[in-house]
Coordinates of C-alpha atoms in Angstrom, one line a residue:
Chain A
D1 CA 0.0 0.0 0.0
A2 CA 2.8 2.4 -1.0
G3 CA 3.8 3.3 2.6
I4 CA 0.5 4.7 3.7
T5 CA -1.0 3.9 7.1
Q6 CA -4.4 5.0 8.2
S7 CA -5.5 5.0 11.8
P8 CA -7.8 3.9 13.2
R9 CA -9.0 1.3 10.7
H10 CA -12.4 1.1 12.4
K11 CA -14.2 3.5 14.7
V12 CA -17.7 3.9 16.2
T13 CA -18.5 7.2 17.7
E14 CA -21.6 9.1 18.9
T15 CA -23.3 12.0 17.2
G16 CA -21.9 15.3 18.2
T17 CA -18.5 14.1 19.2
P18 CA -15.3 15.2 17.5
V19 CA -13.3 12.6 15.6
T20 CA -9.8 12.7 14.2
L21 CA -8.5 10.3 11.5
R22 CA -4.8 10.1 10.8
C23 CA -2.9 9.4 7.6
H24 CA 0.8 8.7 7.8
Q25 CA 3.0 8.2 4.7
T26 CA 6.6 7.2 4.4
E27 CA 7.0 8.1 0.7
N28 CA 7.8 11.8 1.2
H29 CA 5.0 12.7 -1.3
R30 CA 4.0 16.3 -1.4
Y31 CA 0.3 15.9 -2.0
M32 CA -2.1 14.2 0.4
Y33 CA -5.8 13.7 0.0
W34 CA -8.8 12.7 2.0
Y35 CA -11.8 11.0 0.3
R36 CA -15.0 9.4 1.4
Q37 CA -16.6 6.4 -0.3
D38 CA -20.3 5.7 0.0
P39 CA -22.4 3.0 -1.7
G40 CA -23.5 4.0 -5.1
H41 CA -21.1 7.0 -5.2
G42 CA -17.6 7.4 -6.5
L43 CA -14.9 8.5 -4.2
R44 CA -15.5 12.2 -3.3
L45 CA -12.7 14.5 -2.3
I46 CA -13.0 16.1 1.1
H47 CA -9.8 18.1 1.5
Y48 CA -6.3 17.9 0.1
S49 CA -2.9 19.3 1.0
Y50 CA -0.1 20.4 -1.4
G51 CA 2.5 20.9 1.3
V52 CA 3.1 21.4 5.0
K53 CA 0.4 23.8 6.3
D54 CA -1.0 24.2 2.7
T55 CA -4.5 22.7 2.4
D56 CA -7.6 23.3 0.3
K57 CA -11.2 22.2 0.2
G58 CA -12.6 19.5 -2.0
E59 CA -16.2 19.0 -3.1
V60 CA -17.6 17.7 0.2
S61 CA -15.7 19.7 2.8
D62 CA -18.5 20.9 5.0
G63 CA -18.2 19.5 8.6
Y64 CA -14.6 18.5 8.1
S65 CA -11.3 20.2 8.8
V66 CA -7.7 19.1 8.1
S67 CA -4.2 19.8 9.3
R68 CA -0.8 19.0 8.0
S69 CA 2.1 20.0 10.3
K70 CA 4.6 17.5 8.9
T71 CA 5.1 16.1 5.4
E72 CA 4.2 12.6 6.6
D73 CA 1.0 13.3 8.5
F74 CA -2.4 14.5 7.3
L75 CA -5.2 14.6 9.9
L76 CA -8.9 14.7 9.1
T77 CA -11.2 16.0 11.9
L78 CA -14.9 15.8 12.0
E79 CA -15.7 18.7 14.2
S80 CA -19.1 17.3 15.4
A81 CA -19.8 14.0 13.9
T82 CA -23.2 13.4 12.3
S83 CA -24.8 10.2 11.0
S84 CA -24.4 11.4 7.4
Q85 CA -20.6 11.2 8.0
T86 CA -20.8 7.4 8.4
S87 CA -18.6 6.3 5.6
V88 CA -15.3 4.7 4.6
Y89 CA -12.6 7.3 4.5
F90 CA -9.5 6.9 2.3
C91 CA -6.3 8.8 2.3
A92 CA -4.2 9.1 -0.9
I93 CA -0.8 10.5 -1.7
S94 CA 0.9 11.6 -4.9
D95 CA 4.1 13.4 -5.8
G96 CA 2.2 15.8 -8.1
P97 CA -1.2 17.2 -8.6
Q98 CA -4.2 14.9 -9.0
S99 CA -3.3 14.4 -12.7
T100 CA -0.4 12.2 -11.6
E101 CA -0.5 8.7 -10.1
A102 CA -2.1 8.5 -6.7
F103 CA -1.7 5.7 -4.1
F104 CA -4.4 4.9 -1.6
G105 CA -4.4 3.8 2.0
Q106 CA -6.5 0.9 3.2
G107 CA -9.3 3.0 4.5
T108 CA -11.0 3.8 7.8
R109 CA -14.6 2.7 8.4
L110 CA -16.3 5.3 10.6
T111 CA -19.8 4.7 12.0
V112 CA -21.6 7.5 13.7
V113 CA -24.5 6.4 16.0
Chain B
K1 CA -22.2 18.5 -14.8
N2 CA -19.1 16.3 -15.1
Q3 CA -20.0 12.7 -14.8
V4 CA -18.4 9.3 -15.1
E5 CA -20.9 6.4 -15.6
Q6 CA -19.9 2.8 -15.3
S7 CA -21.8 -0.3 -16.5
P8 CA -22.8 -2.8 -15.5
Q9 CA -23.1 -2.1 -11.8
S10 CA -22.3 -5.7 -11.0
L11 CA -21.3 -8.8 -12.9
I12 CA -20.8 -12.5 -12.2
I13 CA -18.7 -14.6 -14.5
L14 CA -17.2 -18.1 -14.4
E15 CA -13.5 -18.5 -13.8
G16 CA -11.5 -18.6 -17.0
K17 CA -14.0 -16.5 -18.9
N18 CA -13.4 -13.0 -20.3
C19 CA -15.4 -9.9 -19.5
T20 CA -15.5 -6.2 -20.5
L21 CA -16.5 -3.4 -18.2
Q22 CA -17.7 0.0 -19.6
C23 CA -17.0 3.6 -18.7
N24 CA -18.8 6.5 -20.3
Y25 CA -17.8 10.0 -19.4
T26 CA -19.0 13.5 -20.2
V27 CA -16.1 15.4 -18.6
S28 CA -13.9 17.3 -21.0
P29 CA -11.1 18.1 -21.5
F30 CA -9.2 15.7 -19.5
S31 CA -5.5 14.8 -19.0
N32 CA -5.8 11.1 -18.4
L33 CA -8.2 8.2 -17.7
R34 CA -7.5 5.6 -15.1
W35 CA -8.8 2.2 -14.1
Y36 CA -8.4 1.1 -10.5
K37 CA -9.1 -2.2 -8.8
Q38 CA -10.4 -2.2 -5.3
D39 CA -10.5 -5.4 -3.3
T40 CA -13.0 -5.6 -0.5
G41 CA -11.8 -3.8 2.6
R42 CA -8.8 -2.3 0.7
G43 CA -7.9 0.9 -1.0
P44 CA -8.0 1.3 -4.8
V45 CA -4.9 0.2 -6.7
S46 CA -4.1 1.5 -10.1
L47 CA -4.3 -0.8 -13.1
T48 CA -3.8 1.5 -16.1
I49 CA -3.5 5.2 -16.9
M50 CA -4.1 6.5 -20.4
T51 CA -3.7 10.0 -21.8
F52 CA -6.4 11.3 -24.2
S53 CA -4.1 10.4 -27.1
E54 CA -3.7 6.8 -26.2
N55 CA -6.1 4.1 -27.5
T56 CA -5.1 1.1 -25.5
K57 CA -3.0 0.2 -22.5
S58 CA -2.4 -3.3 -21.1
N59 CA -1.3 -4.6 -17.7
G60 CA -1.1 -8.3 -17.8
R61 CA -4.6 -9.8 -18.3
Y62 CA -6.1 -6.3 -18.1
T63 CA -6.5 -4.2 -21.2
A64 CA -8.0 -0.8 -21.2
T65 CA -9.2 1.0 -24.3
L66 CA -10.2 4.6 -24.9
D67 CA -12.2 6.3 -27.6
A68 CA -12.0 10.0 -27.0
D69 CA -14.4 10.7 -29.8
T70 CA -17.3 8.8 -28.2
K71 CA -16.0 9.4 -24.7
Q72 CA -16.0 5.8 -23.8
S73 CA -13.5 3.5 -22.2
S74 CA -13.5 -0.2 -21.5
L75 CA -11.6 -2.6 -19.3
H76 CA -11.2 -6.1 -20.7
I77 CA -10.2 -8.9 -18.4
T78 CA -8.9 -12.0 -20.1
A79 CA -9.0 -15.5 -18.6
S80 CA -10.5 -14.4 -15.3
Q81 CA -9.3 -15.7 -12.0
L82 CA -11.0 -15.8 -8.6
S83 CA -8.6 -13.1 -7.5
D84 CA -10.1 -10.7 -10.0
S85 CA -13.2 -10.5 -7.8
A86 CA -13.2 -6.8 -6.9
S87 CA -14.7 -3.4 -7.7
Y88 CA -13.3 -1.7 -10.7
I89 CA -13.3 2.0 -10.8
C90 CA -13.0 4.3 -13.8
V91 CA -11.5 7.7 -13.0
V92 CA -11.1 10.8 -15.2
S93 CA -8.5 13.3 -14.4
L94 CA -9.4 16.8 -15.5
Y95 CA -7.0 19.6 -16.3
G96 CA -7.0 21.9 -13.3
N97 CA -6.2 19.2 -10.8
K98 CA -9.5 17.3 -10.3
L99 CA -10.4 13.7 -10.4
V100 CA -13.9 12.5 -11.2
F101 CA -14.6 8.9 -10.0
G102 CA -17.2 6.5 -11.3
A103 CA -19.2 4.5 -8.8
G104 CA -17.5 1.3 -9.9
T105 CA -18.5 -2.1 -11.3
I106 CA -18.5 -5.0 -8.8
L107 CA -17.1 -8.2 -10.4
R108 CA -17.5 -11.6 -8.9
V109 CA -15.6 -14.5 -10.4
K110 CA -17.1 -17.9 -9.6
S111 CA -15.4 -21.3 -9.7

């Protein structure tokens, strides 16, 4: 899995609580991405980062925030989890913009009850 | 609206048989089109990447084709194996740094 580790792999949390998912890479790639995957939908971009402390919103960013204080770590925070955020979350990395090859982590299954 | 549509949604075939998965897209212009394989419980893994000027790209038993005029791509799997059971995702990469993902085709190979 191209040196990408997501943690936790599974999480159940209650509505209204904050949740942080972590993506760690050992490839020294500049770009990191957070996607969510839901049945019947393609992967949808939440946020991405193009360098340390440089982040931008994707198409479904509402309710999510990110931080990247080191090249190797990209954190996704659900500020106040809702049931609509129950999903599988994937981190991806690439050494260029999205037009270049991307490598995905194994995913985090999040359930909000 | 930019869209990538895949068909069929799901497919069951016998081991050893061939199959073809379809991808129709309306996005334009694009820099490349990719096919990913996603095993259950895993992240997507790249199979092929084609620029708009390429017509075909092979990776072992996987062959992707692209017709930029009709905005169609296909993924052909030859001599299927049980390990080919997975979801196959078509992805179009737009200029301007955006990926548009299809919803995927779920393939099940039976013995």
